Each structure stands twice: as structure tokens, then as C-alpha cells.
Amino acid sequence: MNSQFSILNSQTPRVALKVDCDTLEGTLEGVPRLLEIFAARSIRATFYFTLGPDRSGVAIRRVLTQRGFLAKMIRSRAPSLYGWRTMLYGTLLPAPRIGARAAEVLHAAARAGHDTGVHGWDHVGWHDRLTRMSREGIAREYGAAHAEYLRIFGVPARSSAAPGWAADARSLEVESERSLLHTSDTRGGAPFFPKAGERTLPTLEIPTTLPTLDETLAWPSLRDDAAQRARFRGAVRGTEVHTIHAEVEGRSKSALFEQILDDWRADGVAFPTLAELAREALAHRDRIPSRAVSWTRLPGRGGRVATGWPEAAG
Ligand SMILES: [Zn+2]
């Protein structure tokens, strides 16, 4: 029996790679590097693109005002991970529109055979403000992102991943009004149908099950790359979903990411796409549980994330 995906039984250990692209620099520089890394290993992944304004520089405000976040920034060396230009967008530099500036890179990911989907419109605005947004505001944000995706690709997105894993019953309900194959908005546990009050929503949610590298880099127990590799190598039990960031694994941490991938390949790990996992789960629709979504905190991550399985998220 598989620990994370009780409805997805596989003899082979599997990791679905979910690539979140949060910033313009990450998309323009990190995605092409990741495409090379995946092509060299015949791995297919699922890319999620933030399509609206890159206001990452707003993070600077947090450095100045939040002691906890400053500590996290220093520990995870965010300036070297993300680059100073990205840190200034939306504050000292105007916020560029990612979809408009990076359309060629988005097409290149799709041409290389990867799945693609929507990672919100304004990444920083979404995870900072979701709980204070009206339902109309949520619909506007998703509407803008999906319209831009349609403009760039000529077809509607089939899946969506919430920026910063910020999701609640309202945002999941808004997404369920689109004909998506699945969402990937939450952390921890097996796929489920989210609940909005008494209602069970029709869109399958596939959580991220492993900690992310930008989190584990802030874990005091993992002091060097060897410790990071060992942690990820030992973490695959059955079928896992691993979120990486174009800004991190596609840039300053690409060599470490390649080592993690090669360790997994040596162990016989297979790399399905999220759409493949979704279709596999939906073939047994009656066995998929429905779960309410709540907020939780994870080691190494500033701010809260959504989970349907609080007992599995940490
Ligand atoms: Zn993101």
C-alpha cells in the first residue's frame, strides 16, 4: 500500500515534478535551464506559469517589517536564489508582465512535451491578500490568468496551481467553475475533492507531498548539499508530488537538483505528469475522499499554506 496516494498504487516509486514559475527572471532564465535538464534525462514535468505582473520586490517590504521573514530570507539566502533585479520589481522597478514578456519560453516548454498550466496572475498579491479578497476579486485574478493563458497558447488551461499554496473554499469553488482536469493548490496527502461548506467540489485536487528545496535549504539540520541529497533520496515512498521553482532549481541550485534527479533515477523512480496522475485517480472516482481545506505552517516556509490533510502536511 502506498503511503501518500492510497488511490494510486504503483509498484514503482514515482515523483510527479511540478514546476512553479513565479517571476520574470525565473521564467526567462530558469525554465530554459530546466528544459535542458529534463531533455537530457527524458523526463516530462508539469509547468505552472504566473502570467501577470512580477511584483516580487514587494518582498523587500517584508524584509524591512517582519523579523521572522528576515530571518528566513537570510537563512535561505533569497537574494542569491532570486537575484536582486527580481527583488526590486514592483517597488523601485516597474512590475513587468510575465506572460507578455516570456511567451516564447512558455511555448518552448509545451513544444518539449511538458504539461502546462496557470500559476495565478499576480503571485505576490495572491498569497498576501487571498484571505481578504472578495469572491469577485478571486474570480478576477483567476479570470485574468486564464485569459492570458488562452491568448498565449490558443487553448484553455486544463490545470491550475495556486501561488504560494494559498487556497481556501472560495478560491477552490471559483476554480471548479472552469472545466479543469485538476488543481494542485495544497500541501500534503492524497488527491481529494475539496469541500466548500457542505458541498463537495467536482475538480480533483492533487497536493504537493514532498517538502520543497527552498524550504529544506532553510532547515538547520541539512547543512550541505550532501545532506539535502540524502533527505530527498530517502523521501520517495510510493507516488509523490514534488514542487520545484524555476527561480531556484532552474538557477543557482540547478546542479544540486540534477544530483537529486540522478539519485532518484538510479533508484528506479518514474516521473509521471500531474495530468497522468489525475486521470489515474479519476478512473476510481468513487474511492476519492472529500476533504475540507484549512491553513497550516511548514518548516522553512514563511506564511501559511492550504492543506486538506493537516496530519500529512508537515
Ligand atoms: Zn509560486
PDB file of C-alpha atoms and ligand atoms in Angstrom:
ATOM      1  CA  MET A   1       0.000   0.000   0.000  1.00  0.00           C
ATOM      2  CA  ASN A   2       1.250   3.369  -0.963  1.00  0.00           C
ATOM      3  CA  SER A   3       1.571   5.880   1.875  1.00  0.00           C
ATOM      4  CA  GLN A   4       0.756   9.152   0.138  1.00  0.00           C
ATOM      5  CA  PHE A   5      -1.563   8.132  -2.679  1.00  0.00           C
ATOM      6  CA  SER A   6      -3.832   5.458  -1.309  1.00  0.00           C
ATOM      7  CA  ILE A   7      -5.813   5.537  -4.557  1.00  0.00           C
ATOM      8  CA  LEU A   8      -2.684   5.489  -6.742  1.00  0.00           C
ATOM      9  CA  ASN A   9      -0.994   2.165  -6.205  1.00  0.00           C
ATOM     10  CA  SER A  10       2.230   1.705  -8.068  1.00  0.00           C
ATOM     11  CA  GLN A  11       4.953  -0.943  -7.826  1.00  0.00           C
ATOM     12  CA  THR A  12       7.438   1.676  -8.993  1.00  0.00           C
ATOM     13  CA  PRO A  13       8.391   4.690  -6.875  1.00  0.00           C
ATOM     14  CA  ARG A  14       7.163   7.795  -8.683  1.00  0.00           C
ATOM     15  CA  VAL A  15       7.693  11.556  -8.462  1.00  0.00           C
ATOM     16  CA  ALA A  16       5.491  13.957 -10.405  1.00  0.00           C
ATOM     17  CA  LEU A  17       7.543  17.125 -10.896  1.00  0.00           C
ATOM     18  CA  LYS A  18       5.521  20.338 -10.553  1.00  0.00           C
ATOM     19  CA  VAL A  19       7.469  23.387 -11.740  1.00  0.00           C
ATOM     20  CA  ASP A  20       6.217  26.681 -10.302  1.00  0.00           C
ATOM     21  CA  CYS A  21       7.386  29.748 -12.251  1.00  0.00           C
ATOM     22  CA  ASP A  22       6.842  32.791 -10.032  1.00  0.00           C
ATOM     23  CA  THR A  23       8.940  35.579 -11.555  1.00  0.00           C
ATOM     24  CA  LEU A  24      10.016  37.016 -14.919  1.00  0.00           C
ATOM     25  CA  GLU A  25      13.707  36.217 -14.351  1.00  0.00           C
ATOM     26  CA  GLY A  26      12.882  32.705 -13.189  1.00  0.00           C
ATOM     27  CA  THR A  27      10.733  32.112 -16.246  1.00  0.00           C
ATOM     28  CA  LEU A  28      13.177  33.604 -18.768  1.00  0.00           C
ATOM     29  CA  GLU A  29      16.345  32.009 -17.336  1.00  0.00           C
ATOM     30  CA  GLY A  30      15.238  29.117 -15.143  1.00  0.00           C
ATOM     31  CA  VAL A  31      12.755  27.470 -17.500  1.00  0.00           C
ATOM     32  CA  PRO A  32      15.235  27.036 -20.418  1.00  0.00           C
ATOM     33  CA  ARG A  33      17.776  25.500 -17.996  1.00  0.00           C
ATOM     34  CA  LEU A  34      15.138  23.124 -16.616  1.00  0.00           C
ATOM     35  CA  LEU A  35      14.122  22.168 -20.163  1.00  0.00           C
ATOM     36  CA  GLU A  36      17.761  21.140 -20.806  1.00  0.00           C
ATOM     37  CA  ILE A  37      17.916  19.191 -17.537  1.00  0.00           C
ATOM     38  CA  PHE A  38      14.688  17.321 -18.309  1.00  0.00           C
ATOM     39  CA  ALA A  39      15.545  16.696 -22.000  1.00  0.00           C
ATOM     40  CA  ALA A  40      18.888  15.144 -21.039  1.00  0.00           C
ATOM     41  CA  ARG A  41      17.001  12.634 -18.873  1.00  0.00           C
ATOM     42  CA  SER A  42      13.815  12.166 -20.962  1.00  0.00           C
ATOM     43  CA  ILE A  43      11.732  13.450 -18.029  1.00  0.00           C
ATOM     44  CA  ARG A  44       8.360  15.124 -18.506  1.00  0.00           C
ATOM     45  CA  ALA A  45       7.160  17.648 -15.938  1.00  0.00           C
ATOM     46  CA  THR A  46       4.202  19.958 -15.373  1.00  0.00           C
ATOM     47  CA  PHE A  47       4.980  23.692 -15.616  1.00  0.00           C
ATOM     48  CA  TYR A  48       2.806  26.315 -13.918  1.00  0.00           C
ATOM     49  CA  PHE A  49       3.256  29.879 -15.138  1.00  0.00           C
ATOM     50  CA  THR A  50       2.500  33.114 -13.302  1.00  0.00           C
ATOM     51  CA  LEU A  51       1.239  35.339 -16.112  1.00  0.00           C
ATOM     52  CA  GLY A  52       0.569  38.828 -14.732  1.00  0.00           C
ATOM     53  CA  PRO A  53       2.757  41.489 -13.099  1.00  0.00           C
ATOM     54  CA  ASP A  54       6.015  40.424 -11.398  1.00  0.00           C
ATOM     55  CA  ARG A  55       5.888  42.367  -8.123  1.00  0.00           C
ATOM     56  CA  SER A  56       8.443  40.204  -6.301  1.00  0.00           C
ATOM     57  CA  GLY A  57      10.127  43.342  -4.968  1.00  0.00           C
ATOM     58  CA  VAL A  58       7.236  43.762  -2.594  1.00  0.00           C
ATOM     59  CA  ALA A  59       9.021  41.014  -0.624  1.00  0.00           C
ATOM     60  CA  ILE A  60      11.537  43.696   0.349  1.00  0.00           C
ATOM     61  CA  ARG A  61       8.828  45.362   2.372  1.00  0.00           C
ATOM     62  CA  ARG A  62       8.575  42.178   4.420  1.00  0.00           C
ATOM     63  CA  VAL A  63      12.331  42.163   4.996  1.00  0.00           C
ATOM     64  CA  LEU A  64      12.019  45.626   6.467  1.00  0.00           C
ATOM     65  CA  THR A  65       8.939  44.988   8.563  1.00  0.00           C
ATOM     66  CA  GLN A  66       8.887  41.330   9.605  1.00  0.00           C
ATOM     67  CA  ARG A  67      11.556  39.937  11.824  1.00  0.00           C
ATOM     68  CA  GLY A  68      10.604  36.298  11.198  1.00  0.00           C
ATOM     69  CA  PHE A  69      10.674  36.713   7.466  1.00  0.00           C
ATOM     70  CA  LEU A  70      14.043  38.484   7.596  1.00  0.00           C
ATOM     71  CA  ALA A  71      15.485  35.517   9.438  1.00  0.00           C
ATOM     72  CA  LYS A  72      14.115  33.200   6.785  1.00  0.00           C
ATOM     73  CA  MET A  73      15.475  35.380   3.975  1.00  0.00           C
ATOM     74  CA  ILE A  74      18.964  35.318   5.450  1.00  0.00           C
ATOM     75  CA  ARG A  75      18.881  31.597   6.151  1.00  0.00           C
ATOM     76  CA  SER A  76      17.712  30.712   2.657  1.00  0.00           C
ATOM     77  CA  ARG A  77      19.898  33.376   1.022  1.00  0.00           C
ATOM     78  CA  ALA A  78      16.974  34.692  -1.007  1.00  0.00           C
ATOM     79  CA  PRO A  79      18.925  37.427  -2.821  1.00  0.00           C
ATOM     80  CA  SER A  80      21.325  34.865  -4.294  1.00  0.00           C
ATOM     81  CA  LEU A  81      18.438  32.493  -5.006  1.00  0.00           C
ATOM     82  CA  TYR A  82      16.181  35.011  -6.676  1.00  0.00           C
ATOM     83  CA  GLY A  83      18.505  37.784  -7.908  1.00  0.00           C
ATOM     84  CA  TRP A  84      18.416  41.464  -6.976  1.00  0.00           C
ATOM     85  CA  ARG A  85      16.516  42.609 -10.058  1.00  0.00           C
ATOM     86  CA  THR A  86      13.638  40.306  -9.117  1.00  0.00           C
ATOM     87  CA  MET A  87      13.793  41.685  -5.573  1.00  0.00           C
ATOM     88  CA  LEU A  88      13.180  45.218  -6.917  1.00  0.00           C
ATOM     89  CA  TYR A  89      10.252  44.525  -9.296  1.00  0.00           C
ATOM     90  CA  GLY A  90       7.091  46.232  -8.128  1.00  0.00           C
ATOM     91  CA  THR A  91       8.978  48.656  -5.875  1.00  0.00           C
ATOM     92  CA  LEU A  92      11.964  50.529  -7.347  1.00  0.00           C
ATOM     93  CA  LEU A  93      11.493  48.957 -10.783  1.00  0.00           C
ATOM     94  CA  PRO A  94       8.093  48.770 -12.545  1.00  0.00           C
ATOM     95  CA  ALA A  95       6.383  45.350 -12.465  1.00  0.00           C
ATOM     96  CA  PRO A  96       6.808  43.636 -15.862  1.00  0.00           C
ATOM     97  CA  ARG A  97       4.011  41.424 -17.278  1.00  0.00           C
ATOM     98  CA  ILE A  98       5.407  37.888 -17.285  1.00  0.00           C
ATOM     99  CA  GLY A  99       3.101  36.308 -19.897  1.00  0.00           C
ATOM    100  CA  ALA A 100       3.685  39.111 -22.403  1.00  0.00           C
ATOM    101  CA  ARG A 101       7.469  39.094 -21.894  1.00  0.00           C
ATOM    102  CA  ALA A 102       8.039  35.337 -21.702  1.00  0.00           C
ATOM    103  CA  ALA A 103       5.570  33.853 -24.212  1.00  0.00           C
ATOM    104  CA  GLU A 104       8.372  32.261 -26.269  1.00  0.00           C
ATOM    105  CA  VAL A 105       9.694  30.378 -23.235  1.00  0.00           C
ATOM    106  CA  LEU A 106       6.177  29.191 -22.378  1.00  0.00           C
ATOM    107  CA  HIS A 107       5.765  27.814 -25.889  1.00  0.00           C
ATOM    108  CA  ALA A 108       9.175  26.131 -25.673  1.00  0.00           C
ATOM    109  CA  ALA A 109       8.076  24.196 -22.562  1.00  0.00           C
ATOM    110  CA  ALA A 110       4.920  22.983 -24.305  1.00  0.00           C
ATOM    111  CA  ARG A 111       6.834  22.112 -27.509  1.00  0.00           C
ATOM    112  CA  ALA A 112       9.247  19.999 -25.455  1.00  0.00           C
ATOM    113  CA  GLY A 113       6.296  17.806 -24.432  1.00  0.00           C
ATOM    114  CA  HIS A 114       5.710  19.111 -20.912  1.00  0.00           C
ATOM    115  CA  ASP A 115       2.276  19.810 -19.480  1.00  0.00           C
ATOM    116  CA  THR A 116       1.494  23.446 -18.732  1.00  0.00           C
ATOM    117  CA  GLY A 117      -0.998  25.288 -16.558  1.00  0.00           C
ATOM    118  CA  VAL A 118      -1.778  28.506 -14.726  1.00  0.00           C
ATOM    119  CA  HIS A 119       0.094  29.667 -11.587  1.00  0.00           C
ATOM    120  CA  GLY A 120      -2.028  32.748 -10.977  1.00  0.00           C
ATOM    121  CA  TRP A 121      -1.912  36.328 -12.221  1.00  0.00           C
ATOM    122  CA  ASP A 122      -0.165  38.384  -9.503  1.00  0.00           C
ATOM    123  CA  HIS A 123       1.811  35.878  -7.391  1.00  0.00           C
ATOM    124  CA  VAL A 124       2.734  38.225  -4.533  1.00  0.00           C
ATOM    125  CA  GLY A 125      -0.699  39.860  -4.428  1.00  0.00           C
ATOM    126  CA  TRP A 126      -2.440  36.478  -4.328  1.00  0.00           C
ATOM    127  CA  HIS A 127      -0.646  34.900  -1.389  1.00  0.00           C
ATOM    128  CA  ASP A 128      -0.564  38.186   0.547  1.00  0.00           C
ATOM    129  CA  ARG A 129      -4.210  39.072   0.082  1.00  0.00           C
ATOM    130  CA  LEU A 130      -6.293  35.965  -0.656  1.00  0.00           C
ATOM    131  CA  THR A 131      -7.988  35.827   2.740  1.00  0.00           C
ATOM    132  CA  ARG A 132      -9.052  39.497   2.363  1.00  0.00           C
ATOM    133  CA  MET A 133     -10.150  39.219  -1.300  1.00  0.00           C
ATOM    134  CA  SER A 134     -13.821  39.163  -2.219  1.00  0.00           C
ATOM    135  CA  ARG A 135     -15.151  36.267  -4.264  1.00  0.00           C
ATOM    136  CA  GLU A 136     -15.331  38.702  -7.210  1.00  0.00           C
ATOM    137  CA  GLY A 137     -11.686  39.646  -6.669  1.00  0.00           C
ATOM    138  CA  ILE A 138     -10.682  35.973  -6.675  1.00  0.00           C
ATOM    139  CA  ALA A 139     -12.652  35.405  -9.892  1.00  0.00           C
ATOM    140  CA  ARG A 140     -10.954  38.467 -11.465  1.00  0.00           C
ATOM    141  CA  GLU A 141      -7.442  37.199 -10.613  1.00  0.00           C
ATOM    142  CA  TYR A 142      -8.089  33.718 -11.982  1.00  0.00           C
ATOM    143  CA  GLY A 143     -10.009  35.174 -14.936  1.00  0.00           C
ATOM    144  CA  ALA A 144      -7.044  37.372 -15.931  1.00  0.00           C
ATOM    145  CA  ALA A 145      -4.587  34.475 -15.646  1.00  0.00           C
ATOM    146  CA  HIS A 146      -6.733  32.039 -17.648  1.00  0.00           C
ATOM    147  CA  ALA A 147      -7.464  34.663 -20.320  1.00  0.00           C
ATOM    148  CA  GLU A 148      -3.734  35.334 -20.729  1.00  0.00           C
ATOM    149  CA  TYR A 149      -3.002  31.586 -20.920  1.00  0.00           C
ATOM    150  CA  LEU A 150      -5.660  31.233 -23.630  1.00  0.00           C
ATOM    151  CA  ARG A 151      -4.196  34.212 -25.526  1.00  0.00           C
ATOM    152  CA  ILE A 152      -0.694  32.693 -25.451  1.00  0.00           C
ATOM    153  CA  PHE A 153      -1.483  29.014 -26.071  1.00  0.00           C
ATOM    154  CA  GLY A 154      -4.729  29.263 -28.041  1.00  0.00           C
ATOM    155  CA  VAL A 155      -6.361  26.613 -25.819  1.00  0.00           C
ATOM    156  CA  PRO A 156      -7.723  26.853 -22.257  1.00  0.00           C
ATOM    157  CA  ALA A 157      -5.530  25.676 -19.372  1.00  0.00           C
ATOM    158  CA  ARG A 158      -6.504  22.242 -18.063  1.00  0.00           C
ATOM    159  CA  SER A 159      -4.974  22.702 -14.631  1.00  0.00           C
ATOM    160  CA  SER A 160      -4.047  25.371 -12.137  1.00  0.00           C
ATOM    161  CA  ALA A 161      -1.693  25.713  -9.154  1.00  0.00           C
ATOM    162  CA  ALA A 162      -2.371  28.417  -6.561  1.00  0.00           C
ATOM    163  CA  PRO A 163       0.544  30.850  -5.926  1.00  0.00           C
ATOM    164  CA  GLY A 164       2.194  30.055  -2.597  1.00  0.00           C
ATOM    165  CA  TRP A 165      -0.331  27.230  -1.982  1.00  0.00           C
ATOM    166  CA  ALA A 166      -2.751  29.943  -0.884  1.00  0.00           C
ATOM    167  CA  ALA A 167      -6.205  28.444  -1.344  1.00  0.00           C
ATOM    168  CA  ASP A 168      -9.497  28.321   0.511  1.00  0.00           C
ATOM    169  CA  ALA A 169     -13.006  27.018  -0.106  1.00  0.00           C
ATOM    170  CA  ARG A 170     -13.855  30.175  -2.091  1.00  0.00           C
ATOM    171  CA  SER A 171     -10.834  30.033  -4.409  1.00  0.00           C
ATOM    172  CA  LEU A 172     -11.327  26.306  -4.986  1.00  0.00           C
ATOM    173  CA  GLU A 173     -15.004  26.910  -5.735  1.00  0.00           C
ATOM    174  CA  VAL A 174     -14.131  29.631  -8.270  1.00  0.00           C
ATOM    175  CA  GLU A 175     -11.652  27.275  -9.969  1.00  0.00           C
ATOM    176  CA  SER A 176     -14.169  24.427 -10.012  1.00  0.00           C
ATOM    177  CA  GLU A 177     -16.342  26.546 -12.331  1.00  0.00           C
ATOM    178  CA  ARG A 178     -13.754  26.037 -15.085  1.00  0.00           C
ATOM    179  CA  SER A 179     -13.504  22.669 -16.773  1.00  0.00           C
ATOM    180  CA  LEU A 180     -10.112  21.825 -15.275  1.00  0.00           C
ATOM    181  CA  LEU A 181      -8.816  18.268 -15.120  1.00  0.00           C
ATOM    182  CA  HIS A 182      -7.359  19.039 -11.684  1.00  0.00           C
ATOM    183  CA  THR A 183      -5.897  21.695  -9.423  1.00  0.00           C
ATOM    184  CA  SER A 184      -2.672  21.444  -7.410  1.00  0.00           C
ATOM    185  CA  ASP A 185      -3.211  24.106  -4.762  1.00  0.00           C
ATOM    186  CA  THR A 186      -2.448  22.405  -1.438  1.00  0.00           C
ATOM    187  CA  ARG A 187       0.199  20.584   0.599  1.00  0.00           C
ATOM    188  CA  GLY A 188       0.232  17.051   1.974  1.00  0.00           C
ATOM    189  CA  GLY A 189      -1.656  13.808   1.478  1.00  0.00           C
ATOM    190  CA  ALA A 190      -3.523  12.013  -1.279  1.00  0.00           C
ATOM    191  CA  PRO A 191      -5.707  13.526  -4.024  1.00  0.00           C
ATOM    192  CA  PHE A 192      -9.160  14.606  -2.861  1.00  0.00           C
ATOM    193  CA  PHE A 193     -12.261  16.558  -3.803  1.00  0.00           C
ATOM    194  CA  PRO A 194     -12.303  19.815  -1.782  1.00  0.00           C
ATOM    195  CA  LYS A 195     -15.355  20.752   0.233  1.00  0.00           C
ATOM    196  CA  ALA A 196     -16.947  24.215   0.195  1.00  0.00           C
ATOM    197  CA  GLY A 197     -19.258  24.118   3.204  1.00  0.00           C
ATOM    198  CA  GLU A 198     -21.478  21.068   2.772  1.00  0.00           C
ATOM    199  CA  ARG A 199     -20.837  20.937  -0.968  1.00  0.00           C
ATOM    200  CA  THR A 200     -18.154  18.693  -2.484  1.00  0.00           C
ATOM    201  CA  LEU A 201     -16.488  20.437  -5.432  1.00  0.00           C
ATOM    202  CA  PRO A 202     -16.113  18.495  -8.706  1.00  0.00           C
ATOM    203  CA  THR A 203     -12.459  19.334  -9.502  1.00  0.00           C
ATOM    204  CA  LEU A 204      -9.796  16.904  -8.269  1.00  0.00           C
ATOM    205  CA  GLU A 205      -7.103  18.447  -6.069  1.00  0.00           C
ATOM    206  CA  ILE A 206      -3.626  16.848  -6.174  1.00  0.00           C
ATOM    207  CA  PRO A 207      -1.464  18.074  -3.247  1.00  0.00           C
ATOM    208  CA  THR A 208       2.293  18.501  -3.228  1.00  0.00           C
ATOM    209  CA  THR A 209       3.592  15.772  -0.911  1.00  0.00           C
ATOM    210  CA  LEU A 210       7.341  16.460  -0.532  1.00  0.00           C
ATOM    211  CA  PRO A 211       8.965  19.495   1.124  1.00  0.00           C
ATOM    212  CA  THR A 212      10.411  21.930  -1.430  1.00  0.00           C
ATOM    213  CA  LEU A 213      14.115  22.662  -1.809  1.00  0.00           C
ATOM    214  CA  ASP A 214      13.544  26.341  -0.977  1.00  0.00           C
ATOM    215  CA  GLU A 215      12.134  25.060   2.335  1.00  0.00           C
ATOM    216  CA  THR A 216      14.756  22.413   3.089  1.00  0.00           C
ATOM    217  CA  LEU A 217      17.550  24.941   2.361  1.00  0.00           C
ATOM    218  CA  ALA A 218      16.309  26.747   5.483  1.00  0.00           C
ATOM    219  CA  TRP A 219      16.333  23.588   7.633  1.00  0.00           C
ATOM    220  CA  PRO A 220      19.213  23.862  10.115  1.00  0.00           C
ATOM    221  CA  SER A 221      19.567  20.050  10.125  1.00  0.00           C
ATOM    222  CA  LEU A 222      20.518  19.948   6.407  1.00  0.00           C
ATOM    223  CA  ARG A 223      23.828  21.787   6.365  1.00  0.00           C
ATOM    224  CA  ASP A 224      25.192  20.964   2.918  1.00  0.00           C
ATOM    225  CA  ASP A 225      24.298  19.571  -0.495  1.00  0.00           C
ATOM    226  CA  ALA A 226      25.116  16.000   0.589  1.00  0.00           C
ATOM    227  CA  ALA A 227      22.575  16.250   3.413  1.00  0.00           C
ATOM    228  CA  GLN A 228      19.994  17.726   1.030  1.00  0.00           C
ATOM    229  CA  ARG A 229      20.540  14.881  -1.468  1.00  0.00           C
ATOM    230  CA  ALA A 230      20.189  12.230   1.209  1.00  0.00           C
ATOM    231  CA  ARG A 231      16.971  13.830   2.503  1.00  0.00           C
ATOM    232  CA  PHE A 232      15.323  13.873  -0.941  1.00  0.00           C
ATOM    233  CA  ARG A 233      16.618  10.419  -1.873  1.00  0.00           C
ATOM    234  CA  GLY A 234      15.033   8.891   1.216  1.00  0.00           C
ATOM    235  CA  ALA A 235      11.758  10.780   0.873  1.00  0.00           C
ATOM    236  CA  VAL A 236      10.133   8.891  -2.011  1.00  0.00           C
ATOM    237  CA  ARG A 237       7.587   6.406  -0.731  1.00  0.00           C
ATOM    238  CA  GLY A 238       5.172   5.300  -3.440  1.00  0.00           C
ATOM    239  CA  THR A 239       3.832   8.195  -5.505  1.00  0.00           C
ATOM    240  CA  GLU A 240       4.962  11.715  -4.580  1.00  0.00           C
ATOM    241  CA  VAL A 241       4.375  15.201  -5.966  1.00  0.00           C
ATOM    242  CA  HIS A 242       7.443  17.451  -5.760  1.00  0.00           C
ATOM    243  CA  THR A 243       7.208  21.186  -6.418  1.00  0.00           C
ATOM    244  CA  ILE A 244      10.340  22.898  -7.699  1.00  0.00           C
ATOM    245  CA  HIS A 245      10.814  26.573  -8.570  1.00  0.00           C
ATOM    246  CA  ALA A 246      12.211  27.884 -11.863  1.00  0.00           C
ATOM    247  CA  GLU A 247      13.879  30.576  -9.718  1.00  0.00           C
ATOM    248  CA  VAL A 248      15.760  28.050  -7.565  1.00  0.00           C
ATOM    249  CA  GLU A 249      16.262  24.662  -9.264  1.00  0.00           C
ATOM    250  CA  GLY A 250      16.495  26.397 -12.662  1.00  0.00           C
ATOM    251  CA  ARG A 251      19.156  28.854 -11.498  1.00  0.00           C
ATOM    252  CA  SER A 252      21.555  28.793  -8.544  1.00  0.00           C
ATOM    253  CA  LYS A 253      20.532  25.296  -7.360  1.00  0.00           C
ATOM    254  CA  SER A 254      20.375  23.555 -10.753  1.00  0.00           C
ATOM    255  CA  ALA A 255      23.457  21.391 -10.097  1.00  0.00           C
ATOM    256  CA  LEU A 256      22.028  20.124  -6.799  1.00  0.00           C
ATOM    257  CA  PHE A 257      18.687  19.489  -8.488  1.00  0.00           C
ATOM    258  CA  GLU A 258      20.401  17.417 -11.201  1.00  0.00           C
ATOM    259  CA  GLN A 259      22.055  15.320  -8.488  1.00  0.00           C
ATOM    260  CA  ILE A 260      18.716  14.777  -6.748  1.00  0.00           C
ATOM    261  CA  LEU A 261      17.151  13.714 -10.068  1.00  0.00           C
ATOM    262  CA  ASP A 262      20.025  11.354 -10.832  1.00  0.00           C
ATOM    263  CA  ASP A 263      19.787   9.764  -7.366  1.00  0.00           C
ATOM    264  CA  TRP A 264      16.098   9.141  -7.983  1.00  0.00           C
ATOM    265  CA  ARG A 265      16.754   7.731 -11.457  1.00  0.00           C
ATOM    266  CA  ALA A 266      19.385   5.387 -10.002  1.00  0.00           C
ATOM    267  CA  ASP A 267      16.696   4.172  -7.596  1.00  0.00           C
ATOM    268  CA  GLY A 268      14.290   3.456 -10.468  1.00  0.00           C
ATOM    269  CA  VAL A 269      11.950   6.407  -9.818  1.00  0.00           C
ATOM    270  CA  ALA A 270       9.495   7.153 -12.657  1.00  0.00           C
ATOM    271  CA  PHE A 271       8.289  10.693 -13.467  1.00  0.00           C
ATOM    272  CA  PRO A 272       4.591  10.871 -14.415  1.00  0.00           C
ATOM    273  CA  THR A 273       2.927  14.215 -15.179  1.00  0.00           C
ATOM    274  CA  LEU A 274       0.237  15.540 -12.866  1.00  0.00           C
ATOM    275  CA  ALA A 275      -2.351  15.045 -15.632  1.00  0.00           C
ATOM    276  CA  GLU A 276      -1.392  11.365 -15.783  1.00  0.00           C
ATOM    277  CA  LEU A 277      -1.872  11.046 -12.011  1.00  0.00           C
ATOM    278  CA  ALA A 278      -5.195  12.886 -12.284  1.00  0.00           C
ATOM    279  CA  ARG A 279      -6.534  10.521 -14.939  1.00  0.00           C
ATOM    280  CA  GLU A 280      -5.339   7.515 -12.934  1.00  0.00           C
ATOM    281  CA  ALA A 281      -7.099   8.771  -9.780  1.00  0.00           C
ATOM    282  CA  LEU A 282     -10.297   9.763 -11.623  1.00  0.00           C
ATOM    283  CA  ALA A 283     -10.586   6.240 -13.034  1.00  0.00           C
ATOM    284  CA  HIS A 284     -11.578   5.327  -9.448  1.00  0.00           C
ATOM    285  CA  ARG A 285     -13.640   8.430  -8.725  1.00  0.00           C
ATOM    286  CA  ASP A 286     -15.781   6.717  -6.086  1.00  0.00           C
ATOM    287  CA  ARG A 287     -12.686   5.997  -3.964  1.00  0.00           C
ATOM    288  CA  ILE A 288     -11.505   9.629  -3.844  1.00  0.00           C
ATOM    289  CA  PRO A 289     -12.253  11.230  -0.459  1.00  0.00           C
ATOM    290  CA  SER A 290     -13.711  14.702   0.008  1.00  0.00           C
ATOM    291  CA  ARG A 291     -11.878  16.922   2.483  1.00  0.00           C
ATOM    292  CA  ALA A 292     -12.214  20.420   3.904  1.00  0.00           C
ATOM    293  CA  VAL A 293      -9.217  22.697   3.305  1.00  0.00           C
ATOM    294  CA  SER A 294      -7.539  24.511   6.201  1.00  0.00           C
ATOM    295  CA  TRP A 295      -4.356  26.548   6.762  1.00  0.00           C
ATOM    296  CA  THR A 296      -1.111  25.178   8.155  1.00  0.00           C
ATOM    297  CA  ARG A 297       2.547  26.150   8.518  1.00  0.00           C
ATOM    298  CA  LEU A 298       5.510  24.173   7.178  1.00  0.00           C
ATOM    299  CA  PRO A 299       9.138  24.112   8.386  1.00  0.00           C
ATOM    300  CA  GLY A 300      11.250  26.542   6.317  1.00  0.00           C
ATOM    301  CA  ARG A 301       8.342  28.387   4.713  1.00  0.00           C
ATOM    302  CA  GLY A 302       7.208  31.886   5.716  1.00  0.00           C
ATOM    303  CA  GLY A 303       3.437  32.301   5.784  1.00  0.00           C
ATOM    304  CA  ARG A 304       0.657  29.753   5.758  1.00  0.00           C
ATOM    305  CA  VAL A 305      -0.272  27.172   3.116  1.00  0.00           C
ATOM    306  CA  ALA A 306      -3.517  25.345   2.411  1.00  0.00           C
ATOM    307  CA  THR A 307      -3.929  21.671   3.215  1.00  0.00           C
ATOM    308  CA  GLY A 308      -6.685  19.089   3.027  1.00  0.00           C
ATOM    309  CA  TRP A 309      -4.671  16.643   5.149  1.00  0.00           C
ATOM    310  CA  PRO A 310      -3.306  18.564   8.177  1.00  0.00           C
ATOM    311  CA  GLU A 311      -1.916  15.306   9.549  1.00  0.00           C
ATOM    312  CA  ALA A 312       0.200  14.758   6.388  1.00  0.00           C
ATOM    313  CA  ALA A 313       1.233  18.311   5.509  1.00  0.00           C
ATOM    314  CA  GLY A 314       4.130  18.815   7.917  1.00  0.00           C
TER     315      GLY A 314
HETATM  316 ZN    ZN B   1       4.758  30.092  -6.843  1.00  0.00          ZN
END
